[in-house]
Coordinates of C-alpha atoms in Angstrom, one line a residue:
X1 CA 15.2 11.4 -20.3
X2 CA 15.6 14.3 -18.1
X3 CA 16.9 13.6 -14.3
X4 CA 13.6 14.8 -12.8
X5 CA 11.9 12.3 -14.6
X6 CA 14.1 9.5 -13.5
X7 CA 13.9 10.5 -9.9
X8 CA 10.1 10.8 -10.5
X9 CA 9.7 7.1 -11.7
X10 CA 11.8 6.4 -8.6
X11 CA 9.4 8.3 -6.5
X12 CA 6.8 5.6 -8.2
X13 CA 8.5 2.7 -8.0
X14 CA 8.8 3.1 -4.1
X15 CA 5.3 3.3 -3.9
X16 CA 4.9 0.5 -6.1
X17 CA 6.7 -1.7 -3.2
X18 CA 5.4 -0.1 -0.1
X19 CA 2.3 -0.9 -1.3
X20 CA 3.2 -4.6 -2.5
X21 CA 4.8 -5.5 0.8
X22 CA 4.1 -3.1 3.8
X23 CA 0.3 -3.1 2.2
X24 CA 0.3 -6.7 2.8
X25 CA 1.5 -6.1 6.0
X26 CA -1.2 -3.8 6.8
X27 CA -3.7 -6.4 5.3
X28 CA -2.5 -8.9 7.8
X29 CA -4.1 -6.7 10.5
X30 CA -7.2 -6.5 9.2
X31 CA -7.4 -10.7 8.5
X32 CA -6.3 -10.3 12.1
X33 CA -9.1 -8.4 13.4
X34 CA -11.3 -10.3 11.3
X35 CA -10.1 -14.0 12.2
X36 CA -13.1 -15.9 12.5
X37 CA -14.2 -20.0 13.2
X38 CA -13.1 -23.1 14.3
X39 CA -9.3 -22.1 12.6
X40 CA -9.7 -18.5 14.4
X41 CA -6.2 -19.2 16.5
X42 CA -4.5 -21.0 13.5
X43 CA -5.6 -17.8 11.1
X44 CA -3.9 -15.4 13.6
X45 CA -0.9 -17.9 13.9
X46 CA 0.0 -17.5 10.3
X47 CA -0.7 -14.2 10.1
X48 CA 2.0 -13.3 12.9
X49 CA 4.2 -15.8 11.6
X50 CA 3.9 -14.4 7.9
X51 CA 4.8 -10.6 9.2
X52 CA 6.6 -11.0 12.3
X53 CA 10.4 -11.8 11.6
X54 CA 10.6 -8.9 9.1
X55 CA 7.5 -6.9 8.6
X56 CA 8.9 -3.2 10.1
X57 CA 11.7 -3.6 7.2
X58 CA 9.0 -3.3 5.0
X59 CA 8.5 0.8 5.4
X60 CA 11.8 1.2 4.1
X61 CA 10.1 1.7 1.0
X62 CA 7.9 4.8 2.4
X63 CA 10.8 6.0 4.0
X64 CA 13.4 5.9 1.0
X65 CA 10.3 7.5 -1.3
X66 CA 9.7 10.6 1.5
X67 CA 13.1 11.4 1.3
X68 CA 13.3 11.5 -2.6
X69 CA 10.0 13.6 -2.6
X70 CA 12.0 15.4 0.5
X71 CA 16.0 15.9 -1.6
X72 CA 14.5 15.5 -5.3
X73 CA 11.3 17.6 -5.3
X74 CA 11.5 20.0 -2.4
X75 CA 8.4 22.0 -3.2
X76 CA 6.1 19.7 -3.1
X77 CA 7.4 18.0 -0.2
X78 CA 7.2 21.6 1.6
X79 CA 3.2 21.7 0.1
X80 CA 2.4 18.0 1.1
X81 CA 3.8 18.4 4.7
X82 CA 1.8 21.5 5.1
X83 CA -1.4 20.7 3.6
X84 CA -1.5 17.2 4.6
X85 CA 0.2 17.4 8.2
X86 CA -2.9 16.7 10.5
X87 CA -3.6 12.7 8.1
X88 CA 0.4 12.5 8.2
X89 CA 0.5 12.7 11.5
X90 CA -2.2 10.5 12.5
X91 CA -0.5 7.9 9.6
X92 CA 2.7 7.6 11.6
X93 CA 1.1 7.6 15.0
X94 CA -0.9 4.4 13.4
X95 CA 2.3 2.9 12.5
X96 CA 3.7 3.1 15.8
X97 CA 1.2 1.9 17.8
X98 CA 0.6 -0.9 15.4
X99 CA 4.4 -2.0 15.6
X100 CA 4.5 -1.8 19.3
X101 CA 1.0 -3.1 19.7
X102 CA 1.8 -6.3 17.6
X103 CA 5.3 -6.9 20.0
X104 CA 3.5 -6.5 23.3
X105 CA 1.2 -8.8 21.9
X106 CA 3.5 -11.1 20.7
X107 CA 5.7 -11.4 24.0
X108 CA 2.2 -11.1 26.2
X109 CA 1.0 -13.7 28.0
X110 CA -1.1 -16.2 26.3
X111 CA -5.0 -15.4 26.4
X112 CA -4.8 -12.4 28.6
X113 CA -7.3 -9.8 28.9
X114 CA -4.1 -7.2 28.1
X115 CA -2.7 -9.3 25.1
X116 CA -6.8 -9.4 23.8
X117 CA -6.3 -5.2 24.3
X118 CA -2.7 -5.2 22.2
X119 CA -4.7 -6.9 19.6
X120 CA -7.4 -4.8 19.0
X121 CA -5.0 -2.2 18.7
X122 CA -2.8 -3.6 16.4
X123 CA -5.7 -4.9 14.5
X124 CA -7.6 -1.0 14.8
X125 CA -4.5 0.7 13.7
X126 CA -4.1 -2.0 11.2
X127 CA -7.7 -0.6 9.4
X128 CA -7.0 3.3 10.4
X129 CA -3.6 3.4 8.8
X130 CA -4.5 2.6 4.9
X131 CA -7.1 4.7 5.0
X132 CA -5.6 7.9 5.8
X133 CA -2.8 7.0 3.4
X134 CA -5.3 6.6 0.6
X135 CA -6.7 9.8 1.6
X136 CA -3.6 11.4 1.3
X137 CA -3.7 10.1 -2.0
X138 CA -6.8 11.5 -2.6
X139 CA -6.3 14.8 -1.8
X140 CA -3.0 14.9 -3.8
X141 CA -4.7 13.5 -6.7
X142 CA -7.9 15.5 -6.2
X143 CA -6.7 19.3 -7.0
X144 CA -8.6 20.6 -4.0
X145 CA -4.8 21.5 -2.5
X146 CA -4.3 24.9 -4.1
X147 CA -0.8 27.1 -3.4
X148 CA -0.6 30.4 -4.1
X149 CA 3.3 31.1 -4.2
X150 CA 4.9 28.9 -1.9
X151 CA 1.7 29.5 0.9
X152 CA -0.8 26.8 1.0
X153 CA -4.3 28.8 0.8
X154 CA -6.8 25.4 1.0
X155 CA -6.3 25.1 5.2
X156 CA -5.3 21.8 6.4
X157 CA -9.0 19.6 6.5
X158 CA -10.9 20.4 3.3
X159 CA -8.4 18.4 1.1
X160 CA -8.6 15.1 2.5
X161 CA -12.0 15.1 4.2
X162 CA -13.9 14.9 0.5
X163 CA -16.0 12.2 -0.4
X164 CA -13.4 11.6 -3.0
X165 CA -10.9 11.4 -0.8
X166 CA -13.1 8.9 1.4
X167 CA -13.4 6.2 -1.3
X168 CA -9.6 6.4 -2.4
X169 CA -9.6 5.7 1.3
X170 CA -11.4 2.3 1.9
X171 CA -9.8 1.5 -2.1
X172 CA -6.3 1.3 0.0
X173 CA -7.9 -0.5 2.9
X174 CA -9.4 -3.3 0.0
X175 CA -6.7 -3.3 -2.1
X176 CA -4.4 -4.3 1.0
X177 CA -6.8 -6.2 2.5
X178 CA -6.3 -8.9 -0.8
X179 CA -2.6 -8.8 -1.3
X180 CA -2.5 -10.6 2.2
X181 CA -5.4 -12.8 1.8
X182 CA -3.8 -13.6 -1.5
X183 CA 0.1 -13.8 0.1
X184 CA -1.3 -15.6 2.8
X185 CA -3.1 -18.3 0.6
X186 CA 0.4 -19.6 -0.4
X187 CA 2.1 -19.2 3.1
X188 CA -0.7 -21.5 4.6
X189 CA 0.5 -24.8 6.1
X190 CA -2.3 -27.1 5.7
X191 CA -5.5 -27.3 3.0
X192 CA -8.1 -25.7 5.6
X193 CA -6.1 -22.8 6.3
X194 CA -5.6 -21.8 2.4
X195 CA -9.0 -22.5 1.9
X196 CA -10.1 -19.8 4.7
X197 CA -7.7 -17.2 3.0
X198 CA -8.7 -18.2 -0.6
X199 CA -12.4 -17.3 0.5
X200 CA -11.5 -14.1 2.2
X201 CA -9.3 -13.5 -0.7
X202 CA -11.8 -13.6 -3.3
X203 CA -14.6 -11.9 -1.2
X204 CA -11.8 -9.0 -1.0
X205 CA -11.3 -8.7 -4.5
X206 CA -15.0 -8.7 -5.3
X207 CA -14.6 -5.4 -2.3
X208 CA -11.9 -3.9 -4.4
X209 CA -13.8 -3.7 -7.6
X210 CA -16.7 -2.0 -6.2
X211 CA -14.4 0.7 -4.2
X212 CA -12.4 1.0 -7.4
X213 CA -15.7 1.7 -9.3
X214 CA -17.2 4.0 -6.4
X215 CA -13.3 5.8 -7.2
X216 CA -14.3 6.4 -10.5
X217 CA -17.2 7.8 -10.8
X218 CA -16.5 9.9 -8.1
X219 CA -13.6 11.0 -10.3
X220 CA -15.5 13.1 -12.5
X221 CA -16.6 15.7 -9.9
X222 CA -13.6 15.0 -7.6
X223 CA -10.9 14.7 -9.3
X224 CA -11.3 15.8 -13.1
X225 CA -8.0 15.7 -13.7
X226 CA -7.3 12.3 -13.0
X227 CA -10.6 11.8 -14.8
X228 CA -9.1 13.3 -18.2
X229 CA -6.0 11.4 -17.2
X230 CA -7.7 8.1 -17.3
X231 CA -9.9 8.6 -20.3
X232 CA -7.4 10.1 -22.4
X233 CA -3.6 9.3 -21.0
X234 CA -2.5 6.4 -23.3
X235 CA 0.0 5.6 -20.6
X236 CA -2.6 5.3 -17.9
X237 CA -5.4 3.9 -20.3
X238 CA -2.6 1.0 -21.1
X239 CA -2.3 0.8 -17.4
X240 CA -5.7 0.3 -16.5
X241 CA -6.0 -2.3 -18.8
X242 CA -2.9 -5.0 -17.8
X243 CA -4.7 -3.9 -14.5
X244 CA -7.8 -5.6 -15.6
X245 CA -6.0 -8.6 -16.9
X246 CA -4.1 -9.0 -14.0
X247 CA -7.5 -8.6 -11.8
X248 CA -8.9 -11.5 -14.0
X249 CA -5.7 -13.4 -13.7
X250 CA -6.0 -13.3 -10.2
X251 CA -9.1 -14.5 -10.1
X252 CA -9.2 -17.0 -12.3
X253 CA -5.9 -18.3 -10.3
X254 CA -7.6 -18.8 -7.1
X255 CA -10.6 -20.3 -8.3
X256 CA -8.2 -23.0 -10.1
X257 CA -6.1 -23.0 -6.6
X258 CA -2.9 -22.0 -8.1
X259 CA -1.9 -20.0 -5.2
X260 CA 2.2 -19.1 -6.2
X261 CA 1.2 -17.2 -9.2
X262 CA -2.1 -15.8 -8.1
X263 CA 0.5 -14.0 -5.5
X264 CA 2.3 -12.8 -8.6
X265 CA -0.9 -12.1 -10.4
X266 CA -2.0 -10.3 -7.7
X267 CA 1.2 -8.3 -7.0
X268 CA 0.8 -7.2 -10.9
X269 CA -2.3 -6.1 -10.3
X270 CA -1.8 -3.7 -7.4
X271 CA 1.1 -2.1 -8.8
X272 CA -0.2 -1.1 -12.1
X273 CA -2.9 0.3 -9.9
X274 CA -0.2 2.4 -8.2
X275 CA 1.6 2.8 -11.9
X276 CA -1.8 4.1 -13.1
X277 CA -2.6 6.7 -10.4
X278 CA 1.0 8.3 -11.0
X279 CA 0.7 8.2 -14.9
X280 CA -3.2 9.8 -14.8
X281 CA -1.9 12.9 -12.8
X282 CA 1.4 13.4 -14.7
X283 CA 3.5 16.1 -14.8
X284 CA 1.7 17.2 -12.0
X285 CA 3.1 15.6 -8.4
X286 CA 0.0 18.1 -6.7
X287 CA -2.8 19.3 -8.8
X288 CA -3.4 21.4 -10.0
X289 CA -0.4 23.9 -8.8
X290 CA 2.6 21.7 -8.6
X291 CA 4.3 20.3 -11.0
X292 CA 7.6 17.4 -11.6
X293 CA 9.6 20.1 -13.2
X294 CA 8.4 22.9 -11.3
X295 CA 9.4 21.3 -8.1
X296 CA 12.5 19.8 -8.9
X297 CA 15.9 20.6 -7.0
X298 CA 19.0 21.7 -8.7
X299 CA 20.0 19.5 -11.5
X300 CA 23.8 19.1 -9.6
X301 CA 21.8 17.6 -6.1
X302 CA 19.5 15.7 -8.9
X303 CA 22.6 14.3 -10.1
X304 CA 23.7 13.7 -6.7
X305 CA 20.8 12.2 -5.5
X306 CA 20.4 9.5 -8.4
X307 CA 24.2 8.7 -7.5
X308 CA 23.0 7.5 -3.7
X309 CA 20.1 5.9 -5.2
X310 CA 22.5 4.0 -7.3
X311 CA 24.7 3.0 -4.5
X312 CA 22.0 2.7 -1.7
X313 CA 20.1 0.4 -3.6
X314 CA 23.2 -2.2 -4.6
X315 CA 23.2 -2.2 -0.7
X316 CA 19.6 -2.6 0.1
X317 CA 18.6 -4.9 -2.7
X318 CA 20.7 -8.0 -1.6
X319 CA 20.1 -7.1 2.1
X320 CA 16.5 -7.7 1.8
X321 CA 16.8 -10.5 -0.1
X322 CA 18.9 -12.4 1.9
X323 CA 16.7 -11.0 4.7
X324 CA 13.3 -12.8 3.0
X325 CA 15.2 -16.2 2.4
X326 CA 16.2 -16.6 5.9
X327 CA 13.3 -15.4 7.7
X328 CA 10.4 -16.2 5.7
X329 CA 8.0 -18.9 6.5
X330 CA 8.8 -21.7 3.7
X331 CA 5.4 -23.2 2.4
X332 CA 5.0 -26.8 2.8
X333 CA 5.2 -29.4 0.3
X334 CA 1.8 -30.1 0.3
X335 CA 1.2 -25.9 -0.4
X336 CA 3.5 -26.0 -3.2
X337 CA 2.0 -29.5 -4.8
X338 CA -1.2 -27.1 -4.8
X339 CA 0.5 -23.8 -5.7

């Protein structure tokens, strides 16, 4: 296997956890804006206690995949910052507000009007955020970003502003939207709370299936290449079917209650989602111009590259871990009698 393709299933894989644990995260805010009845306070409770010891370690995933695209595959990092700078941009000023929104918040005084003010911004930026990173998506995937050379000729709106685009959009927003209701089904400390999140957990998932179904028929006109990709990619055909199993799995596991491995089943689901987006556009990184190979770096600062990867990850791994074992909420015995 050659070195770009490693580093692309890197590229992948980082994407695969940003979206398992800072979509969650992202989730969280919109459960947050959405926290409703007599458990209204106790639902917000849990969903700062679930995210707030480490939920800004989680965009160490987007990070560490920005600067592989950024070392590993130059070129298209070049055309992606270009093309996509104005959704980008707005992205990282929705992280930022949502991070410093959610610690004013948290450090506010109690009941407030100004800690009422931190919340709808955390919660707003919460929604905002996913969306424009699906639309990224959607432009990448879409083949409406054309380069001629190393110049970007399709301006810096068209691209991501497609109905296409849109759908891929509110498919992030759903997709996050149940990892936390699912997450936050386990994390629950008492019956009534698990069963708010196992409602808005299924309700979500319903959400998911229609915006993954408005995706694809949109597909056809709006992204035919992803279109071929799905209908004739063994990879992504295999894909999209453990995706299907999974979604039933998931189901089936919160209907029955069994909250642990509906997380798991869940988890499964939404990264094969992931695993199938990157395996229907293969070998192109963005369609139609740019491709794995054609963007690659050298093969010595590949070589180099995979060699901190290596070494940065032996680091990270156990960090995080031992970061989630001491400062995750631990479900009560009650949860786990359930789970």
């Amino acid at each position: 296997m050659s070195t770009d393709t490693i580093l692309g299933f890197a590229v992948a894989g980082t994407f695969v956890l940003y979206a398992l644990f800072g979509g969650a995260d992202f989730g969280g805010g919109v459960w947050d804006l959405l926290a409703s009845g007599p458990r209204k306070a106790e639902q917000r409770a849990l969903i700062a206690r679930a995210i707030g010891p480490v939920w800004e370690v989680n965009h160490i995933w987007l990070i560490v995949g920005m600067v592989l695209l950024f070392a590993g595959f130059p070129r298209a990092f070049a055309v992606l910052s270009v093309a996509l700078h104005v959704p980008l941009t707005l992205l990282l000023l929705g992280i930022v507000f949502r991070g410093a929104a959610f610690t004013f918040r948290t450090y506010d005084t109690r009941g407030d009007t100004v800690q009422r003010q931190w919340g709808l911004v955390f919660s707003g930026a919460s929604v905002i955020a996913p969306v424009l990173l699906g639309m990224c998506v959607g432009a990448v995937v879409s083949g409406t970003i054309r380069v001629e050379g190393r110049v970007v000729v399709s301006g810096f709106f068209a691209s991501w502003l497609t109905p296409f685009s849109w759908a891929v959009g509110v498919l992030a927003l759903c997709l996050f939207a149940f990892l936390a209701a699912v997450y936050l089904t386990h994390e629950a400390p008492e019956s009534a709370l698990r069963e708010d999140f196992r409602r808005r957990a299924m309700g979500a998932g319903v959400a998911v299936f229609v915006a993954a179904l408005v995706v694809l028929l949109l597909a056809r006109e709006g992204a035919p290449r992803v279109w071929e990709g799905l209908l004739r990619s063994p990879f992504a055909l295999a894909l999209h079917a453990g995706t299907a199993v999974a979604a039933v799995a998931s189901f089936a596991l919160l209907w029955t209650r069994r909250f642990q491995w509906a997380r798991v089943a869940a988890a499964v689901q939404a990264g094969l989602i992931v695993l199938g987006w990157a395996a229907s556009q293969h070998p192109f990184l963005v369609v139609p111009d740019v491709t794995l190979h054609g963007a690659a770096a050298s093969p010595g600062a590949q070589r180099l590259l995979l060699v901190a990867l290596g070494v940065g990850t032996a680091v990270v791994v156990p960090s995080l871990v031992l970061l989630f074992r001491v400062f995750r909420p631990v479900p009560t015995p009650s949860a786990g009698s359930e789970a």
